[in-house]
Coordinates of C-alpha atoms and ligand atoms in Angstrom, one line a residue:
X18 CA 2.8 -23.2 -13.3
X19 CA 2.0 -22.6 -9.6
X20 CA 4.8 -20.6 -7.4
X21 CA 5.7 -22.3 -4.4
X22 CA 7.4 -21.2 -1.2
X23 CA 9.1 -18.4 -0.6
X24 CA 12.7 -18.6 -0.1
X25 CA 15.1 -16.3 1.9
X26 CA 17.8 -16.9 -0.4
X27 CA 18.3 -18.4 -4.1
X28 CA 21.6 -19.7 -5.1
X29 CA 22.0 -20.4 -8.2
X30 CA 24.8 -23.0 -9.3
X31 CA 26.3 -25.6 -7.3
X32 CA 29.9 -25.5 -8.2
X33 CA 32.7 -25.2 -5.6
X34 CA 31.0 -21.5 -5.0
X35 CA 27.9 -22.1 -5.0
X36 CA 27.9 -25.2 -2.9
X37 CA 30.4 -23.9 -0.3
X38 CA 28.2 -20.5 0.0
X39 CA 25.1 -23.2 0.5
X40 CA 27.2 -25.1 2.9
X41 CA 27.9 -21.8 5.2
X42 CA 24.5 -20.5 4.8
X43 CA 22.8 -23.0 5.8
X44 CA 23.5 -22.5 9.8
X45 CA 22.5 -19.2 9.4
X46 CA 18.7 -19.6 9.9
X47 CA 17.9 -18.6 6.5
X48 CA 15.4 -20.7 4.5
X49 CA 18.0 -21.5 1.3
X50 CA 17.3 -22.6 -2.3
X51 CA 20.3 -24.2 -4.3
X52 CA 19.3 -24.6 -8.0
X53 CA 21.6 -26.6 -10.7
X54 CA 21.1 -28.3 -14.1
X55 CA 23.7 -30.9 -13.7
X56 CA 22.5 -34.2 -11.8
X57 CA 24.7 -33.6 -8.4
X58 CA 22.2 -36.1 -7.2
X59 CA 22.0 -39.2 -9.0
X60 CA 24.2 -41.2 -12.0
X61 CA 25.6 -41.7 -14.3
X62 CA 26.9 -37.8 -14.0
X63 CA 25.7 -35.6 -17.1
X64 CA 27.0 -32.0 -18.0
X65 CA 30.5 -32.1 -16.5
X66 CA 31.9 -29.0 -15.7
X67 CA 35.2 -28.7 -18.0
X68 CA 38.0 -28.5 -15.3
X69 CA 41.2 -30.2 -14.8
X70 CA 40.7 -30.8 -10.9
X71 CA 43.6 -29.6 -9.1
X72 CA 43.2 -28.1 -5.8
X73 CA 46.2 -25.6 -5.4
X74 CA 47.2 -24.6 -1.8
X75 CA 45.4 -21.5 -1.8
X76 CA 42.4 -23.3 -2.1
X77 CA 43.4 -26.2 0.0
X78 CA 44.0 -23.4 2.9
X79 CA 40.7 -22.3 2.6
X80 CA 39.5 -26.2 2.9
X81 CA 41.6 -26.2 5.9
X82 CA 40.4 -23.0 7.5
X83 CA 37.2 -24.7 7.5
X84 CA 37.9 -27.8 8.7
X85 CA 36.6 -29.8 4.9
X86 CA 38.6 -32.7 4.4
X87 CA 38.7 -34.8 1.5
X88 CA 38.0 -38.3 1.3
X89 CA 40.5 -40.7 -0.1
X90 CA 38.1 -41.5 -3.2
X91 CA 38.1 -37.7 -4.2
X92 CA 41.5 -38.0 -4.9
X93 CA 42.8 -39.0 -8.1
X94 CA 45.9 -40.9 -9.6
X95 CA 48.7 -40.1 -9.4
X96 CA 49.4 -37.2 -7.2
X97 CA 51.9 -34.4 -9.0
X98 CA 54.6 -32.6 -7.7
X99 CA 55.8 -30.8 -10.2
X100 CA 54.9 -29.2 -13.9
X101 CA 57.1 -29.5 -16.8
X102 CA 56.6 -26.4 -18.8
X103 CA 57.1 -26.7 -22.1
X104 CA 57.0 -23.4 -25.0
X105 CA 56.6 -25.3 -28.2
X106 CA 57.9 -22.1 -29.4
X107 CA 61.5 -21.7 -28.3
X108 CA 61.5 -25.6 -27.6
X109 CA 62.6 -24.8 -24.1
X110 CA 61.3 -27.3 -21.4
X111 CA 61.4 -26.6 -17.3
X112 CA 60.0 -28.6 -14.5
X113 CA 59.0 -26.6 -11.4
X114 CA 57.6 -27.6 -8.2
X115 CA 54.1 -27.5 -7.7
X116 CA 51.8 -28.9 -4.7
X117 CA 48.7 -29.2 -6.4
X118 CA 46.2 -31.7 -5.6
X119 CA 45.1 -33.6 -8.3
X120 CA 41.5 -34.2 -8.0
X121 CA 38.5 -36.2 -9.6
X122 CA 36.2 -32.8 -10.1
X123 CA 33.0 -34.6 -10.5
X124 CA 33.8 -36.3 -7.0
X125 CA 34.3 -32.7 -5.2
X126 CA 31.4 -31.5 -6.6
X127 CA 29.5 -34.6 -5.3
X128 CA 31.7 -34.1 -1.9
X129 CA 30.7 -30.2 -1.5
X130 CA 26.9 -31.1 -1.9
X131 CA 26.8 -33.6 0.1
X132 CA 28.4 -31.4 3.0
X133 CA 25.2 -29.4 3.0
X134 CA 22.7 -29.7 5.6
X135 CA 19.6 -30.8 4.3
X136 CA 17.6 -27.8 5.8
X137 CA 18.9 -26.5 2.2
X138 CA 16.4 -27.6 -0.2
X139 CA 18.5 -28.6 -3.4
X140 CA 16.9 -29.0 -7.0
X141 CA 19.2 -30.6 -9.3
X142 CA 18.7 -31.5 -13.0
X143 CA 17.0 -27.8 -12.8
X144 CA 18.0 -25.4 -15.8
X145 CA 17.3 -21.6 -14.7
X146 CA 16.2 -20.1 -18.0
X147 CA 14.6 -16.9 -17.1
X148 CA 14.6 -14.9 -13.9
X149 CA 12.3 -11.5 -13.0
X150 CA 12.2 -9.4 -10.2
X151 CA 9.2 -7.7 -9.4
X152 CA 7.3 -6.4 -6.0
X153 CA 11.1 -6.9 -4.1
X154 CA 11.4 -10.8 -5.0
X155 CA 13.1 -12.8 -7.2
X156 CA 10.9 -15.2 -9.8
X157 CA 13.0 -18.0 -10.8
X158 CA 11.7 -19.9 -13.8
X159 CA 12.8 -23.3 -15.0
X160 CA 12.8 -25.5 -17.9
X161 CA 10.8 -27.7 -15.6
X162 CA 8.0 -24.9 -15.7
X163 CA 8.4 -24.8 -12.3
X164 CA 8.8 -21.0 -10.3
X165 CA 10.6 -20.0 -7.4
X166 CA 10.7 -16.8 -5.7
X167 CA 13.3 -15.3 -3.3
X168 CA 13.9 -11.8 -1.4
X169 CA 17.7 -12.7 -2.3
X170 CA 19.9 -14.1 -5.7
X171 CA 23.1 -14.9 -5.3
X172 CA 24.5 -15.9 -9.1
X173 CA 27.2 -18.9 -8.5
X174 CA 26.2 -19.9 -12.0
X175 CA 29.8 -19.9 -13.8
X176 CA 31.2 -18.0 -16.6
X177 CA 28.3 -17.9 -18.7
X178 CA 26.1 -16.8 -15.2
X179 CA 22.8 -16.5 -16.2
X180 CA 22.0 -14.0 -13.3
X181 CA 25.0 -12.0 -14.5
X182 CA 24.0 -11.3 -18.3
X183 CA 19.9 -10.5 -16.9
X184 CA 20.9 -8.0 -13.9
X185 CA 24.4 -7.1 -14.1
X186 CA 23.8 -6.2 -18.1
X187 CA 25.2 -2.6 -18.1
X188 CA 28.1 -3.4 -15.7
X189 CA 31.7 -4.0 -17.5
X190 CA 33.3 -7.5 -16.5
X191 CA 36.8 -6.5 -17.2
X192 CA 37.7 -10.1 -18.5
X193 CA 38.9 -11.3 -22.2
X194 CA 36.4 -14.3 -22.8
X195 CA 38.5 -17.6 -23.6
X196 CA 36.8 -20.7 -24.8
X197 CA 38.5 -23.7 -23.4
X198 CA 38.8 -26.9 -25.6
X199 CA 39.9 -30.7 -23.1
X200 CA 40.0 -33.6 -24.8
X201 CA 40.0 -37.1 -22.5
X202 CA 42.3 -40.1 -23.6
X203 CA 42.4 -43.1 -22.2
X204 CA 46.0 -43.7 -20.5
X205 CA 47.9 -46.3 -18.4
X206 CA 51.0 -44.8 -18.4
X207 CA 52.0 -44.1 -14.7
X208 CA 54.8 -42.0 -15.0
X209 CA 52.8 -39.8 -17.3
X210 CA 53.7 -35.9 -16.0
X211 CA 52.0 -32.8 -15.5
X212 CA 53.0 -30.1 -18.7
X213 CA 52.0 -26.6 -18.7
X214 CA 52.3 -25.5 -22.5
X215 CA 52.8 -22.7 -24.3
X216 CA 52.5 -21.4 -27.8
X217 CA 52.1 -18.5 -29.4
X218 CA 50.8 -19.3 -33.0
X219 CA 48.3 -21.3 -31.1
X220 CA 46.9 -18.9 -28.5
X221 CA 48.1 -15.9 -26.5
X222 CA 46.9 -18.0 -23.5
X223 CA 48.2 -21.6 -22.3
X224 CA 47.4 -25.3 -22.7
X225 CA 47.7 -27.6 -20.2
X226 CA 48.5 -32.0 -20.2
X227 CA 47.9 -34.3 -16.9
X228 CA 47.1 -38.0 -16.1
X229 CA 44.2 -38.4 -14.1
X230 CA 43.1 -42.4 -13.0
X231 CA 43.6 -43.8 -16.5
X232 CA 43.0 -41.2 -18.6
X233 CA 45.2 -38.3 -19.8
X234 CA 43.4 -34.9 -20.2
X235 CA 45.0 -32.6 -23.5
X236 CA 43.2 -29.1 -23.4
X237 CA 44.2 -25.6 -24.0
X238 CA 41.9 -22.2 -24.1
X239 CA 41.5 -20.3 -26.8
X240 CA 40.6 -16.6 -27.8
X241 CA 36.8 -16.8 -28.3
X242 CA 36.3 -16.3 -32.3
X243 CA 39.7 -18.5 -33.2
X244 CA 38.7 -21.8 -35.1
X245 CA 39.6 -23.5 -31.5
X246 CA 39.3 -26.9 -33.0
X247 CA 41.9 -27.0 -35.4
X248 CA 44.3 -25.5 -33.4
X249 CA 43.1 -28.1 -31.0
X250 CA 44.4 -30.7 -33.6
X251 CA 47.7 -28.4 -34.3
X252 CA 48.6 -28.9 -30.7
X253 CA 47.9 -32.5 -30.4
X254 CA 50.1 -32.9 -33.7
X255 CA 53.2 -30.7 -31.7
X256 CA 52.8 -32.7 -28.5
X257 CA 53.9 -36.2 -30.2
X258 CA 57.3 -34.6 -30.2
X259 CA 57.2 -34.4 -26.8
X260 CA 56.5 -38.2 -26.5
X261 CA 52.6 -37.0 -25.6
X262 CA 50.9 -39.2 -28.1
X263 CA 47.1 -39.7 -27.8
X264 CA 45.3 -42.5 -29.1
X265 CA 41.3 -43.2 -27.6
X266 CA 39.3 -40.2 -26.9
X267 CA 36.5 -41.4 -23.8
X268 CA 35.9 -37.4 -24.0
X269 CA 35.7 -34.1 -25.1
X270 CA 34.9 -31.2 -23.1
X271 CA 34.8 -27.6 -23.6
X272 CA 33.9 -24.4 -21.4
X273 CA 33.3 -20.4 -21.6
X274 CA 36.9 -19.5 -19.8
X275 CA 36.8 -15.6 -18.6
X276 CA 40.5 -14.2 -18.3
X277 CA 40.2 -11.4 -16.0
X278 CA 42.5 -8.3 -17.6
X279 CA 41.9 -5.4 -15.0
X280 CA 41.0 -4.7 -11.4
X281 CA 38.1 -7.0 -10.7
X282 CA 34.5 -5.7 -9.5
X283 CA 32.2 -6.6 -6.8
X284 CA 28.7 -7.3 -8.3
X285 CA 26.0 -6.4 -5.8
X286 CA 23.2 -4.5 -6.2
X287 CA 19.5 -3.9 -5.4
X288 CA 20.0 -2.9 -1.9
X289 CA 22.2 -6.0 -0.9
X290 CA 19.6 -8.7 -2.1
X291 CA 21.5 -9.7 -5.4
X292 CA 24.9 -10.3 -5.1
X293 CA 27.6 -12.8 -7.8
X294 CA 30.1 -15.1 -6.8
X295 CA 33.1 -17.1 -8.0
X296 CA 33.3 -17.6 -11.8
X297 CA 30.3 -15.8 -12.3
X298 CA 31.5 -12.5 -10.8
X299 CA 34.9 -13.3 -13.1
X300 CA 36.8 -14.4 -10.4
X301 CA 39.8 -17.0 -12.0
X302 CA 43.7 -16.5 -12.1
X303 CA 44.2 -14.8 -15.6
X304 CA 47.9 -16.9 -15.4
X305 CA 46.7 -20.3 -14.8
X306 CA 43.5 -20.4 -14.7
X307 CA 43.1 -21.7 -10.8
X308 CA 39.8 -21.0 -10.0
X309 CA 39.0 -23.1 -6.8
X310 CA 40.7 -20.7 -4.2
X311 CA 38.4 -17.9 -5.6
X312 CA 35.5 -19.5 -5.9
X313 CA 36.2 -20.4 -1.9
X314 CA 37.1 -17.1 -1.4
X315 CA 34.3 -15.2 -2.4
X316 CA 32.3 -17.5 -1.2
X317 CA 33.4 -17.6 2.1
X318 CA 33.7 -13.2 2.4
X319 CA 29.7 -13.4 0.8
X320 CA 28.8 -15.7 4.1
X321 CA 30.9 -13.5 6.2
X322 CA 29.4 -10.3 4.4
X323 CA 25.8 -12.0 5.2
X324 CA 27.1 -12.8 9.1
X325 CA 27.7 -9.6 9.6
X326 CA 24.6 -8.2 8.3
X327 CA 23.3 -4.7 7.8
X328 CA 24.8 -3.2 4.0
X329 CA 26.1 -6.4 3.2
X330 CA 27.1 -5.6 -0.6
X331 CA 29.9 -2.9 1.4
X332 CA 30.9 -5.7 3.9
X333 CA 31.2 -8.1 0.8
X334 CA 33.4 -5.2 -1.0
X335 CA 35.7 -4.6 2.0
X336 CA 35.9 -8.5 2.4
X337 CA 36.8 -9.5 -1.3
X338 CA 39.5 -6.3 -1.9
X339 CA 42.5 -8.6 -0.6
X340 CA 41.5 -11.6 -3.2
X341 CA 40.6 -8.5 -5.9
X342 CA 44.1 -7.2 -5.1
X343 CA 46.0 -10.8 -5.2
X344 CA 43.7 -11.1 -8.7
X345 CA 45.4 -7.9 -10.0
X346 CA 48.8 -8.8 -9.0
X347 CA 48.0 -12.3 -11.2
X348 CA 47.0 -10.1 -14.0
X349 CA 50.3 -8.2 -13.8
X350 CA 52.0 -11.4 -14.1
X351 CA 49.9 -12.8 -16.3
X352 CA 51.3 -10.0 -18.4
X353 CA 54.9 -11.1 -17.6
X354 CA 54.2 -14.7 -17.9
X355 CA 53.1 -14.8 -21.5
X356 CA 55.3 -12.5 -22.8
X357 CA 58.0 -15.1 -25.1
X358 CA 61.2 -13.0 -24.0
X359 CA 60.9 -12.6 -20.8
X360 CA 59.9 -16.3 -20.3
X361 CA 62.6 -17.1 -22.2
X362 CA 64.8 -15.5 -20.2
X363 CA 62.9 -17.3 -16.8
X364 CA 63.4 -20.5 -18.5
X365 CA 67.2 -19.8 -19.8
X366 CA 68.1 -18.6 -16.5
X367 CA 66.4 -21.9 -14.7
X368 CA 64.5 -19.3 -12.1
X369 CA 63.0 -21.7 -9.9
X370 CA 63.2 -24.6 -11.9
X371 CA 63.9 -28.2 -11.0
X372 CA 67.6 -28.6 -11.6
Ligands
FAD11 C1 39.0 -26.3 -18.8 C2 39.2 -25.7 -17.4 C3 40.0 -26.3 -16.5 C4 40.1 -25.7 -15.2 N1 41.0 -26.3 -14.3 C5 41.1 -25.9 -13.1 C6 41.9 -26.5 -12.1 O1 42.6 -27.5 -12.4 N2 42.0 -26.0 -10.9 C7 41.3 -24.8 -10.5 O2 41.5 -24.4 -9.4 N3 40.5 -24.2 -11.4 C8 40.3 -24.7 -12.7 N4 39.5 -24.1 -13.5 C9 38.6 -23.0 -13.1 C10 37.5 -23.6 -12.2 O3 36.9 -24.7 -12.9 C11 36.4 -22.6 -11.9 O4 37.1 -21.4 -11.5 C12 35.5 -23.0 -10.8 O5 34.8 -24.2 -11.3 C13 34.5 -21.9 -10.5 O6 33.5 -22.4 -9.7 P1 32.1 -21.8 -9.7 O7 31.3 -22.6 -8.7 O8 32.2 -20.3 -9.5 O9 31.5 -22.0 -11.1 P2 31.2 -23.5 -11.9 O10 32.2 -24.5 -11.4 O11 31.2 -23.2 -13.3 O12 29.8 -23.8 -11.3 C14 28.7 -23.2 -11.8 C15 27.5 -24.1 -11.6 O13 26.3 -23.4 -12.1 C16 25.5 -24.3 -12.8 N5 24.7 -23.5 -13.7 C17 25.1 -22.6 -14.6 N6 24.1 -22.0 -15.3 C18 23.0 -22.6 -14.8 C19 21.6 -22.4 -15.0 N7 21.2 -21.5 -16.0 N8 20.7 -23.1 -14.3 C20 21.1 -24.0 -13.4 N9 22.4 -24.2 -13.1 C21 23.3 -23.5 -13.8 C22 26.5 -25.2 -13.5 O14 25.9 -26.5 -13.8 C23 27.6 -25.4 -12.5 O15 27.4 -26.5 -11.6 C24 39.4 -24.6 -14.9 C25 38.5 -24.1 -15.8 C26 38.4 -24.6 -17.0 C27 37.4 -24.0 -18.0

């Protein structure tokens, strides 16, 4: 094992965070290290990340504020403009107007990465399996037995963050962990619809149904501990009265899912050299699981933060408190949202709802 090069900064995961955090950085005269197990890099694509894809308008504004567009191919069929929500409960069914876009999330991954300037040096296929940090650097290890050090870490590693359960050990994560359960059926129904589903004997937390090019994508997230996969096959077995029968599975997917219940934390530490971001700091809507505009978010206030210079961890506290307080709000709703009686009532009352 032989360390090599010095870097200013290490990133670690090249998700929407970590790859928009690399993208920004990268002007910034720092010498940047962007580390990632999956193959970003070459095909076929191995270790998907569990997602369903669609870019809301939050995180489309942050694309735009940046000037990212997205080529045609990242898109996927068909686009959606609204969700049918269903509670499998009360048997009530809305639609409501939604302006996601619906996205191939392998393809924005690939997209993001490619964005980079190559003065970022990228190392894909790379597992991080232990880091140290000793003499004021960081010692990344691999399971290619190769080492990296840097002064900074930034931990864009998802909900199982690696950096986060080494150095941010003592601090709470006020989150309920979830563990999310997709299944991938092949599909060539074109007027297939987007459902949002709910049901309580199932999980206190929702499932979700959408075509995507071919396919249509059945998942829901479950309290970690519950026997996810045979509720899995309970909700499967409900949908067909819905006219959502599945035949082939091409897939099966599942993924950590952190529910954030309480005001979220900035995680920095170390005198502003080790800092989280996105999923990793537990940044998702606890109501509907959108992710994307806070892993942009973050992202974008940790470059800003790192702009600005001098006690970046306060600058990067300051610049996150608007997306921490819109997190809050969500977890307030959340609240409302998944109570059965008052979504009755929302649903009853056809608030908002397609007439
Ligand atoms: C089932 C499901 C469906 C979802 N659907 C949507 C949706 O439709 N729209 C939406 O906005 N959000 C959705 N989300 C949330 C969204 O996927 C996340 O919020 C978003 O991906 C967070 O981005 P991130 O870059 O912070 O983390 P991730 O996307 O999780 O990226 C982390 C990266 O770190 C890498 N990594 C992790 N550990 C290591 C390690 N030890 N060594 C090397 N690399 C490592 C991973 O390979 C990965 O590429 C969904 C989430 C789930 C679970």
């Amino acid at each position: 094992m032989n360390a090599i090069n010095i870097y200013d900064i290490a990133i670690i995961g090249a998700g929407p965070t970590g790859s928009l955090l690399s993208l920004l950085l990268a002007g910034q005269g720092y010498n940047i290290l962007l580390v990632d197990k999956r193959n970003l890099d070459s095909y076929p694509p191995i270790r998907q990340k569990a997602c369903g894809g669609l870019l809301s308008p939050d995180a489309q504004r942050v694309l735009a504020s940046l000037n990212l567009n997205l080529p045609n191919d990242v898109l996927a069929n068909p686009q959606l403009f609204s969700v049918t929500t269903i509670d499998l409960n009360t048997r009530l069914s809305r639609n409501y107007q939604r302006f996601y876009l619906n996205m191939d999330r392998e393809k924005f991954d690939r997209y993001l990465s490619s964005k980079i300037h190559p003065n970022v040096s990228k190392r894909y296929s790379v597992l991080v399996s232990k880091i140290e940090y000793a003499d004021n650097l960081y010692v990344i290890h691999t399971n290619t037995n190769e080492k990296f050090s840097s002064k900074i870490l930034i931990g864009c590693d998802g909900a199982g963050s690696i950096v986060r359960k080494i150095f941010f050990k003592q601090d709470k994560l006020s989150v309920k962990p979830y563990y999310a359960i997709q299944h991938v059926y092949k599909c060539e129904d074109a007027s297939a619809k987007y459902y949002a589903i709910f049901d309580k004997t199932l999980t206190d937390y929702s499932g979700w149904a959408f075509p995507k090019d071919n396919t249509f994508t059945v998942g829901m997230a479950f309290p970690e501990g519950a026997d996810g996969n045979s509720l899995f096959d309970k909700l499967v077995y409900k949908l067909q009265d819905y006219g959502l029968s599945v035949n082939e599975v091409i897939r099966r997917e599942g993924s950590l899912l952190l529910r954030p219940n309480g005001y979220a934390k900035v995680f920095a530490k170390n005198n502003s050299t080790l800092f989280l971001a996105g999923e990793a700091a537990g940044y998702v809507s606890p109501s509907s699981a959108e992710g994307f505009s806070f892993a942009f978010n973050s992202a974008c206030a940790l470059y800003e933060s790192f702009k600005k210079g001098g006690n970046i961890a306060k600058h990067y506290r300051n610049k996150t408190k608007k997306m921490r307080i819109t997190l809050f709000i969500k977890v307030i709703k959340a609240h409302l949202l998944y109570n059965q009686f008052i979504r009755k009532v929302i649903m009853t009352c056809n608030i908002r709802a397609i007439k």
